[in-house]
Short mmCIF file of C-alpha atoms and ligand atoms in Angstrom, two decimals:
data_model
loop_
_atom_site.label_atom_id
_atom_site.label_comp_id
_atom_site.label_asym_id
_atom_site.label_seq_id
_atom_site.Cartn_x
_atom_site.Cartn_y
_atom_site.Cartn_z
CA MET C 1 -4.00 -15.19 -48.23
CA VAL C 2 -3.67 -11.41 -48.39
CA ALA C 3 -6.48 -9.39 -46.87
CA ILE C 4 -7.49 -6.70 -49.32
CA THR C 5 -8.50 -3.60 -47.46
CA ALA C 6 -7.31 -0.77 -49.66
CA PRO C 7 -10.03 1.13 -51.53
CA SER C 8 -10.80 -0.15 -54.98
CA SER C 9 -9.36 1.69 -57.94
CA ILE C 10 -11.24 -0.54 -60.34
CA GLU C 11 -13.09 2.18 -62.19
CA HIS C 12 -11.67 4.26 -65.06
CA ILE C 13 -8.57 2.24 -65.87
CA PRO C 14 -7.05 3.40 -69.17
CA LEU C 15 -6.35 1.01 -72.03
CA VAL C 16 -2.74 -0.10 -71.87
CA ARG C 17 -0.56 0.33 -74.95
CA CYS C 18 1.68 -2.68 -75.51
CA PRO C 19 5.38 -2.61 -76.15
CA LYS C 20 6.57 -5.58 -78.19
CA ALA C 21 6.53 -8.77 -76.11
CA ASN C 22 9.81 -10.18 -74.91
CA ALA C 23 10.96 -12.45 -77.77
CA SER C 24 12.87 -14.87 -75.53
CA PRO C 25 10.95 -16.08 -72.50
CA PRO C 26 12.92 -17.87 -69.80
CA ALA C 27 13.67 -21.43 -70.93
CA VAL C 28 11.34 -22.85 -68.32
CA ILE C 29 8.13 -22.05 -70.25
CA PRO C 30 8.09 -24.16 -73.43
CA SER C 31 7.13 -22.20 -76.50
CA ILE C 32 5.54 -24.40 -79.15
CA ASP C 33 4.88 -23.52 -82.79
CA LEU C 34 1.57 -25.25 -83.36
CA SER C 35 2.22 -25.61 -87.07
CA ALA C 36 5.74 -26.99 -86.89
CA PRO C 37 6.56 -30.64 -87.43
CA GLY C 38 7.15 -32.18 -84.03
CA ALA C 39 4.51 -29.99 -82.36
CA ALA C 40 2.61 -33.02 -81.02
CA ALA C 41 5.66 -34.42 -79.22
CA ALA C 42 6.53 -30.99 -77.83
CA VAL C 43 2.97 -30.46 -76.57
CA ALA C 44 2.93 -33.85 -74.85
CA ASP C 45 6.35 -33.20 -73.24
CA ALA C 46 5.19 -29.85 -71.90
CA CYS C 47 1.93 -31.31 -70.58
CA ARG C 48 3.81 -34.13 -68.84
CA SER C 49 6.43 -31.92 -67.21
CA LEU C 50 4.64 -28.64 -66.47
CA GLY C 51 1.03 -28.96 -67.55
CA PHE C 52 1.56 -25.64 -69.28
CA PHE C 53 3.03 -24.17 -72.47
CA LYS C 54 3.00 -21.18 -74.78
CA ALA C 55 1.43 -21.69 -78.18
CA THR C 56 2.69 -19.64 -81.12
CA ASN C 57 1.78 -19.66 -84.82
CA HIS C 58 -1.83 -20.37 -83.83
CA GLY C 59 -3.50 -18.64 -86.76
CA VAL C 60 -5.74 -16.28 -84.77
CA PRO C 61 -5.56 -12.75 -86.21
CA GLY C 62 -4.28 -10.26 -83.63
CA GLY C 63 -7.20 -7.93 -84.43
CA LEU C 64 -9.68 -10.22 -82.65
CA ALA C 65 -7.88 -9.99 -79.33
CA ASP C 66 -7.32 -6.24 -79.79
CA ALA C 67 -11.01 -5.64 -80.36
CA LEU C 68 -11.95 -7.72 -77.34
CA GLU C 69 -9.36 -5.94 -75.19
CA ALA C 70 -10.70 -2.54 -76.21
CA GLY C 71 -14.33 -3.56 -75.61
CA ALA C 72 -13.50 -5.13 -72.26
CA MET C 73 -11.54 -2.14 -71.02
CA ALA C 74 -14.41 0.18 -71.99
CA PHE C 75 -16.80 -2.12 -70.11
CA PHE C 76 -14.65 -2.25 -66.95
CA ALA C 77 -14.34 1.55 -67.02
CA LEU C 78 -18.14 1.88 -66.53
CA PRO C 79 -19.55 2.66 -63.11
CA GLN C 80 -19.88 -0.41 -60.90
CA GLN C 81 -23.65 -0.36 -60.87
CA GLU C 82 -23.87 -0.25 -64.69
CA LYS C 83 -21.59 -3.29 -64.96
CA LEU C 84 -23.78 -5.16 -62.50
CA ASP C 85 -26.97 -4.10 -64.21
CA MET C 86 -25.70 -5.30 -67.60
CA SER C 87 -24.39 -8.70 -66.64
CA GLY C 88 -25.82 -9.52 -63.23
CA PRO C 89 -23.64 -10.52 -60.27
CA ALA C 90 -21.34 -13.53 -60.76
CA ARG C 91 -23.27 -16.44 -59.22
CA PRO C 92 -21.18 -17.93 -60.74
CA LEU C 93 -21.77 -16.32 -64.18
CA GLY C 94 -21.88 -12.58 -64.63
CA TYR C 95 -19.85 -9.65 -63.37
CA GLY C 96 -17.73 -10.09 -60.25
CA SER C 97 -15.46 -7.84 -58.29
CA LYS C 98 -12.89 -9.10 -55.78
CA SER C 99 -14.98 -12.08 -54.76
CA ILE C 100 -14.14 -15.38 -56.54
CA GLY C 101 -16.54 -18.31 -56.33
CA SER C 102 -18.93 -18.44 -53.43
CA ASN C 103 -16.75 -19.79 -50.61
CA GLY C 104 -14.87 -16.72 -49.43
CA ASP C 105 -12.01 -16.42 -51.91
CA VAL C 106 -11.01 -12.89 -52.84
CA GLY C 107 -8.59 -11.35 -55.31
CA TRP C 108 -7.52 -7.96 -56.61
CA LEU C 109 -9.59 -8.11 -59.77
CA GLU C 110 -12.93 -7.66 -61.44
CA TYR C 111 -14.18 -10.02 -64.11
CA LEU C 112 -16.85 -11.22 -66.44
CA LEU C 113 -17.55 -14.95 -66.45
CA LEU C 114 -19.75 -16.20 -69.26
CA SER C 115 -20.97 -19.48 -70.60
CA VAL C 116 -20.42 -20.18 -74.29
CA SER C 117 -22.92 -22.09 -76.39
CA SER C 118 -21.67 -23.52 -79.63
CA SER C 119 -22.86 -20.50 -81.58
CA SER C 120 -22.73 -17.59 -79.16
CA VAL C 121 -21.70 -16.17 -75.82
CA PRO C 122 -25.01 -15.64 -74.01
CA SER C 123 -24.42 -12.17 -72.70
CA SER C 124 -27.28 -10.40 -74.33
CA ALA C 125 -27.20 -7.32 -72.12
CA LEU C 126 -23.54 -6.51 -72.71
CA PRO C 127 -22.62 -3.61 -75.03
CA PRO C 128 -23.05 -4.96 -78.61
CA SER C 129 -19.41 -4.23 -79.59
CA LEU C 130 -18.13 -6.23 -76.61
CA ARG C 131 -20.52 -9.05 -77.24
CA MET C 132 -19.54 -9.30 -80.86
CA ALA C 133 -15.85 -9.16 -80.03
CA LEU C 134 -16.34 -11.90 -77.43
CA GLU C 135 -18.18 -14.12 -79.88
CA GLU C 136 -15.59 -13.76 -82.64
CA TYR C 137 -12.70 -14.21 -80.28
CA THR C 138 -14.27 -17.27 -78.63
CA ARG C 139 -14.94 -18.95 -81.99
CA ALA C 140 -11.30 -18.52 -82.93
CA VAL C 141 -9.83 -19.58 -79.60
CA ARG C 142 -12.05 -22.64 -79.41
CA GLU C 143 -10.40 -23.76 -82.65
CA VAL C 144 -6.97 -23.29 -81.07
CA GLY C 145 -8.14 -25.41 -78.13
CA GLY C 146 -9.45 -28.07 -80.54
CA ARG C 147 -6.16 -28.15 -82.48
CA VAL C 148 -4.19 -28.38 -79.23
CA MET C 149 -6.36 -31.30 -78.03
CA GLU C 150 -5.62 -33.13 -81.29
CA LEU C 151 -1.90 -32.54 -80.85
CA MET C 152 -2.19 -33.76 -77.27
CA ALA C 153 -3.79 -37.00 -78.44
CA GLU C 154 -1.18 -37.45 -81.13
CA GLY C 155 1.60 -36.81 -78.63
CA LEU C 156 0.08 -39.41 -76.33
CA GLY C 157 0.36 -41.95 -79.17
CA VAL C 158 -3.36 -42.19 -80.00
CA ALA C 159 -3.92 -43.74 -83.45
CA GLU C 160 -4.65 -41.25 -86.22
CA GLU C 161 -8.31 -42.23 -86.68
CA GLU C 162 -8.99 -41.58 -82.96
CA ARG C 163 -7.02 -38.41 -82.48
CA ALA C 164 -10.15 -36.32 -82.24
CA VAL C 165 -11.19 -38.11 -79.05
CA LEU C 166 -10.44 -35.17 -76.72
CA ARG C 167 -11.45 -32.45 -79.16
CA ARG C 168 -14.83 -34.05 -79.69
CA MET C 169 -15.62 -34.02 -75.98
CA VAL C 170 -15.60 -30.19 -76.12
CA VAL C 171 -15.67 -28.62 -79.56
CA GLY C 172 -18.91 -28.79 -81.50
CA ARG C 173 -20.38 -31.26 -79.05
CA GLU C 174 -24.00 -30.58 -78.10
CA GLY C 175 -24.19 -29.44 -74.45
CA SER C 176 -20.45 -29.11 -73.85
CA ASP C 177 -19.55 -26.79 -71.00
CA GLU C 178 -17.35 -24.03 -72.41
CA MET C 179 -16.83 -20.79 -70.58
CA VAL C 180 -14.97 -17.58 -71.17
CA ARG C 181 -13.60 -15.36 -68.44
CA VAL C 182 -12.32 -11.81 -68.84
CA ASN C 183 -10.18 -10.75 -65.89
CA HIS C 184 -9.22 -7.17 -65.23
CA TYR C 185 -6.49 -6.59 -62.62
CA PRO C 186 -6.09 -2.88 -61.84
CA PRO C 187 -2.69 -1.74 -60.64
CA CYS C 188 -2.26 -2.11 -56.92
CA CYS C 189 0.38 0.07 -55.35
CA LEU C 190 0.27 -0.66 -51.69
CA LEU C 191 4.04 -0.54 -51.28
CA PRO C 192 6.76 1.79 -52.64
CA PRO C 193 7.66 1.09 -56.30
CA GLY C 194 10.31 -1.58 -56.78
CA ARG C 195 9.10 -3.67 -53.82
CA ASP C 196 7.03 -6.73 -54.57
CA CYS C 197 3.63 -5.64 -53.34
CA GLY C 198 2.67 -9.30 -53.21
CA VAL C 199 -1.07 -8.73 -53.43
CA THR C 200 -2.92 -11.67 -54.88
CA GLY C 201 -4.81 -10.92 -58.04
CA PHE C 202 -6.15 -14.48 -58.38
CA GLY C 203 -5.12 -17.07 -55.83
CA GLU C 204 -3.38 -20.34 -56.62
CA HIS C 205 -5.54 -23.02 -58.13
CA THR C 206 -5.85 -25.62 -60.86
CA ASP C 207 -8.61 -25.41 -63.44
CA PRO C 208 -11.19 -28.21 -63.19
CA GLN C 209 -11.86 -28.44 -66.98
CA ILE C 210 -9.98 -30.30 -69.74
CA ILE C 211 -7.96 -27.37 -71.05
CA SER C 212 -7.79 -23.62 -70.63
CA VAL C 213 -6.44 -21.24 -73.26
CA LEU C 214 -5.32 -17.83 -72.00
CA ARG C 215 -4.31 -14.63 -73.69
CA SER C 216 -3.25 -11.50 -71.79
CA ASN C 217 -2.18 -7.99 -72.59
CA CYS C 218 1.45 -7.10 -71.94
CA THR C 219 1.15 -6.71 -68.18
CA ALA C 220 2.84 -9.45 -66.14
CA GLY C 221 1.43 -11.26 -63.13
CA LEU C 222 0.74 -14.85 -64.12
CA GLN C 223 2.89 -17.48 -62.35
CA ILE C 224 2.92 -21.23 -62.53
CA LEU C 225 4.09 -23.74 -59.95
CA LEU C 226 6.85 -26.13 -60.95
CA ARG C 227 5.70 -29.31 -59.24
CA ASP C 228 9.12 -30.90 -58.97
CA SER C 229 10.89 -28.00 -57.32
CA ALA C 230 7.77 -26.42 -55.74
CA ARG C 231 8.94 -23.12 -57.19
CA TRP C 232 6.66 -20.39 -58.55
CA VAL C 233 7.90 -18.98 -61.86
CA PRO C 234 6.64 -15.89 -63.65
CA VAL C 235 5.18 -16.31 -67.11
CA PRO C 236 6.34 -13.38 -69.25
CA PRO C 237 3.27 -12.00 -70.99
CA ASP C 238 3.06 -12.27 -74.75
CA PRO C 239 -0.08 -10.80 -76.30
CA ASP C 240 0.71 -12.49 -79.63
CA SER C 241 0.61 -16.00 -78.16
CA PHE C 242 -1.75 -18.18 -76.16
CA PHE C 243 -0.91 -20.03 -72.98
CA VAL C 244 -2.41 -23.49 -72.54
CA ASN C 245 -3.14 -25.07 -69.15
CA VAL C 246 -3.80 -28.73 -68.49
CA GLY C 247 -6.94 -28.98 -66.34
CA ASP C 248 -7.84 -31.57 -63.69
CA SER C 249 -10.15 -33.50 -66.06
CA LEU C 250 -7.34 -33.97 -68.56
CA GLN C 251 -5.09 -35.26 -65.78
CA VAL C 252 -7.71 -37.99 -65.16
CA LEU C 253 -8.38 -38.67 -68.87
CA THR C 254 -4.62 -39.31 -69.33
CA ASN C 255 -4.36 -41.29 -66.09
CA GLY C 256 -1.87 -38.80 -64.66
CA ARG C 257 0.39 -38.60 -67.72
CA PHE C 258 -0.49 -34.94 -68.09
CA ARG C 259 -0.63 -32.91 -64.86
CA SER C 260 -2.97 -30.02 -64.16
CA VAL C 261 -0.91 -26.93 -63.43
CA LYS C 262 -1.21 -24.80 -60.32
CA HIS C 263 -1.19 -21.15 -61.27
CA ARG C 264 -1.91 -17.74 -59.74
CA VAL C 265 -1.82 -14.08 -60.64
CA LEU C 266 -0.10 -11.33 -58.67
CA ALA C 267 -1.70 -7.91 -58.80
CA PRO C 268 0.12 -5.50 -61.12
CA GLU C 269 2.32 -2.84 -59.63
CA GLY C 270 2.92 0.54 -61.18
CA THR C 271 0.33 2.06 -63.40
CA GLU C 272 -0.68 -0.61 -65.91
CA SER C 273 -3.57 -2.96 -65.50
CA ARG C 274 -3.56 -6.59 -66.61
CA LEU C 275 -6.33 -7.88 -68.83
CA SER C 276 -6.58 -11.57 -69.57
CA VAL C 277 -9.16 -13.64 -71.39
CA ILE C 278 -9.43 -17.36 -70.72
CA TYR C 279 -11.37 -19.98 -72.65
CA PHE C 280 -12.21 -23.03 -70.51
CA GLY C 281 -12.91 -26.22 -72.47
CA GLY C 282 -15.20 -28.45 -70.45
CA PRO C 283 -17.28 -31.40 -71.71
CA ALA C 284 -21.01 -32.01 -71.36
CA PRO C 285 -22.19 -32.60 -67.77
CA SER C 286 -22.93 -36.26 -68.52
CA GLN C 287 -19.43 -36.92 -69.93
CA ARG C 288 -17.70 -39.70 -68.06
CA ILE C 289 -14.24 -38.66 -66.89
CA ALA C 290 -12.00 -41.72 -66.66
CA PRO C 291 -8.68 -42.66 -68.27
CA LEU C 292 -9.07 -42.96 -72.05
CA PRO C 293 -8.74 -46.56 -73.25
CA GLN C 294 -6.69 -45.13 -76.15
CA VAL C 295 -3.90 -44.03 -73.81
CA MET C 296 -3.87 -46.89 -71.27
CA ARG C 297 -1.27 -49.63 -71.48
CA GLU C 298 -2.44 -53.21 -71.15
CA GLY C 299 -3.17 -54.02 -67.51
CA GLU C 300 -2.68 -50.43 -66.39
CA GLN C 301 -4.76 -49.48 -63.32
CA SER C 302 -6.76 -46.28 -63.20
CA LEU C 303 -5.38 -43.82 -60.63
CA TYR C 304 -8.79 -42.20 -60.19
CA ARG C 305 -12.33 -43.10 -59.25
CA GLU C 306 -14.54 -42.38 -62.23
CA PHE C 307 -16.90 -39.38 -62.23
CA THR C 308 -18.94 -37.30 -64.63
CA TRP C 309 -17.99 -33.71 -65.48
CA GLY C 310 -21.32 -32.58 -63.93
CA GLU C 311 -20.43 -34.29 -60.62
CA TYR C 312 -16.90 -32.90 -60.57
CA LYS C 313 -17.99 -29.37 -61.38
CA LYS C 314 -20.63 -29.41 -58.70
CA ALA C 315 -18.10 -30.63 -56.13
CA ALA C 316 -15.48 -28.13 -57.35
CA TYR C 317 -17.85 -25.20 -56.85
CA LYS C 318 -18.14 -26.17 -53.17
CA THR C 319 -14.34 -25.99 -52.65
CA ARG C 320 -11.99 -23.13 -51.87
CA LEU C 321 -9.81 -21.98 -54.77
CA GLY C 322 -6.56 -23.53 -53.49
CA ASP C 323 -8.03 -26.90 -52.51
CA ASN C 324 -6.81 -30.14 -54.04
CA ARG C 325 -10.03 -31.02 -55.86
CA LEU C 326 -8.80 -34.27 -57.34
CA GLY C 327 -7.69 -35.62 -53.94
CA PRO C 328 -11.03 -37.28 -53.12
CA TYR C 329 -11.01 -39.14 -56.47
CA GLU C 330 -7.48 -40.59 -56.16
CA LEU C 331 -7.18 -44.36 -55.90
CA LEU C 332 -4.13 -46.33 -54.74
C1 LIG Q 401 -11.16 -21.95 -61.52
C2 LIG Q 401 -11.21 -21.96 -63.07
C3 LIG Q 401 -12.26 -21.01 -63.63
O1 LIG Q 401 -11.86 -19.64 -63.49
C4 LIG Q 401 -13.63 -21.19 -62.89
C5 LIG Q 401 -13.40 -20.88 -61.43
C6 LIG Q 401 -14.62 -20.90 -60.50
C7 LIG Q 401 -15.26 -19.50 -60.33
O2 LIG Q 401 -14.56 -18.49 -60.39
O3 LIG Q 401 -16.47 -19.49 -60.11
C8 LIG Q 401 -14.10 -21.49 -59.14
C9 LIG Q 401 -12.71 -22.08 -59.49
C10 LIG Q 401 -12.60 -22.07 -61.00
C11 LIG Q 401 -12.50 -23.50 -58.91
C12 LIG Q 401 -13.12 -23.70 -57.46
C13 LIG Q 401 -14.38 -22.85 -57.25
C14 LIG Q 401 -15.02 -22.57 -58.60
C15 LIG Q 401 -14.00 -20.55 -57.97
C16 LIG Q 401 -13.96 -21.49 -56.84
C17 LIG Q 401 -13.57 -21.13 -55.61
C18 LIG Q 401 -14.73 -20.42 -63.58
C19 LIG Q 401 -13.92 -22.65 -62.77
O4 LIG Q 401 -14.55 -23.37 -63.50
O5 LIG Q 401 -13.33 -23.16 -61.61
#
């Protein structure tokens, strides 16, 4: 853990203009065309091996993300007190700066964490343009999440008439627990340029939900952990694509076939800030999280003690970011 003692430069960060994203990411991050034949098998492969992939050809117009990025950067450029007054401190929802969760984790970032109801993002005090951009963006990204969950089920071999099993736990389901998080990582230049300043933007963790769908501007920083080689690899940013994470709950629903991915963000060096927006697809608090009968082989034992999403979330919020939250639920 890096102690962050330098003064904050979180106010007045200019909007970053994007050069075209690198067209050929390192082979390690699978890039999947969601509309191509074979997408379901590719999604399942990526979720088994990495718990992470890049989704292209997703159908979300670029303008939605651009509008949200502009609105978010204008919001983060406001004086600290105004941001707090508008959204309230993150406990856990609202505006947060450097402090993550309530158990002592810190990072080089500020953020907005909001809950999403099926029709709106309840953030009534936010500037109207930001609120509208968030609502439109969230509606579109939720659809990407839903489509991905269908492809996941198909790739797991679930029969056609039941392929909506995962999607229906989250999308359009009364009381489902969807959230959206806007993270702003200002540049952090604690060391001479060219040296890895190594400051943590957001510490390593897995997401507790079913899936997370992330989009960032063109500033790098996201890394994922390759479980097999215990190696951190950078994820080249691509503002035209989404990145999908398998969450802990999906690991349980698939009885360990899909693995939740450990990821982290390093603070940007140089002059450009990183802005990312993440949609977290969680089910209703009463949803039972246990291996889906549709994916289990005959006689297969569950690897996890069953829980509800509400129980797991409550326990998760008592942990530190880097803790192994599924550990206490593992059987065998
Ligand atoms: C990680 C995924 C989401 O960002 C989040 C985070 C939450 C928070 O920031 O309040 C947590 C973290 C996340 C898991 C462990 C607890 C709770 C911070 C933390 C230390 C919103 C979520 O749902 O879980």
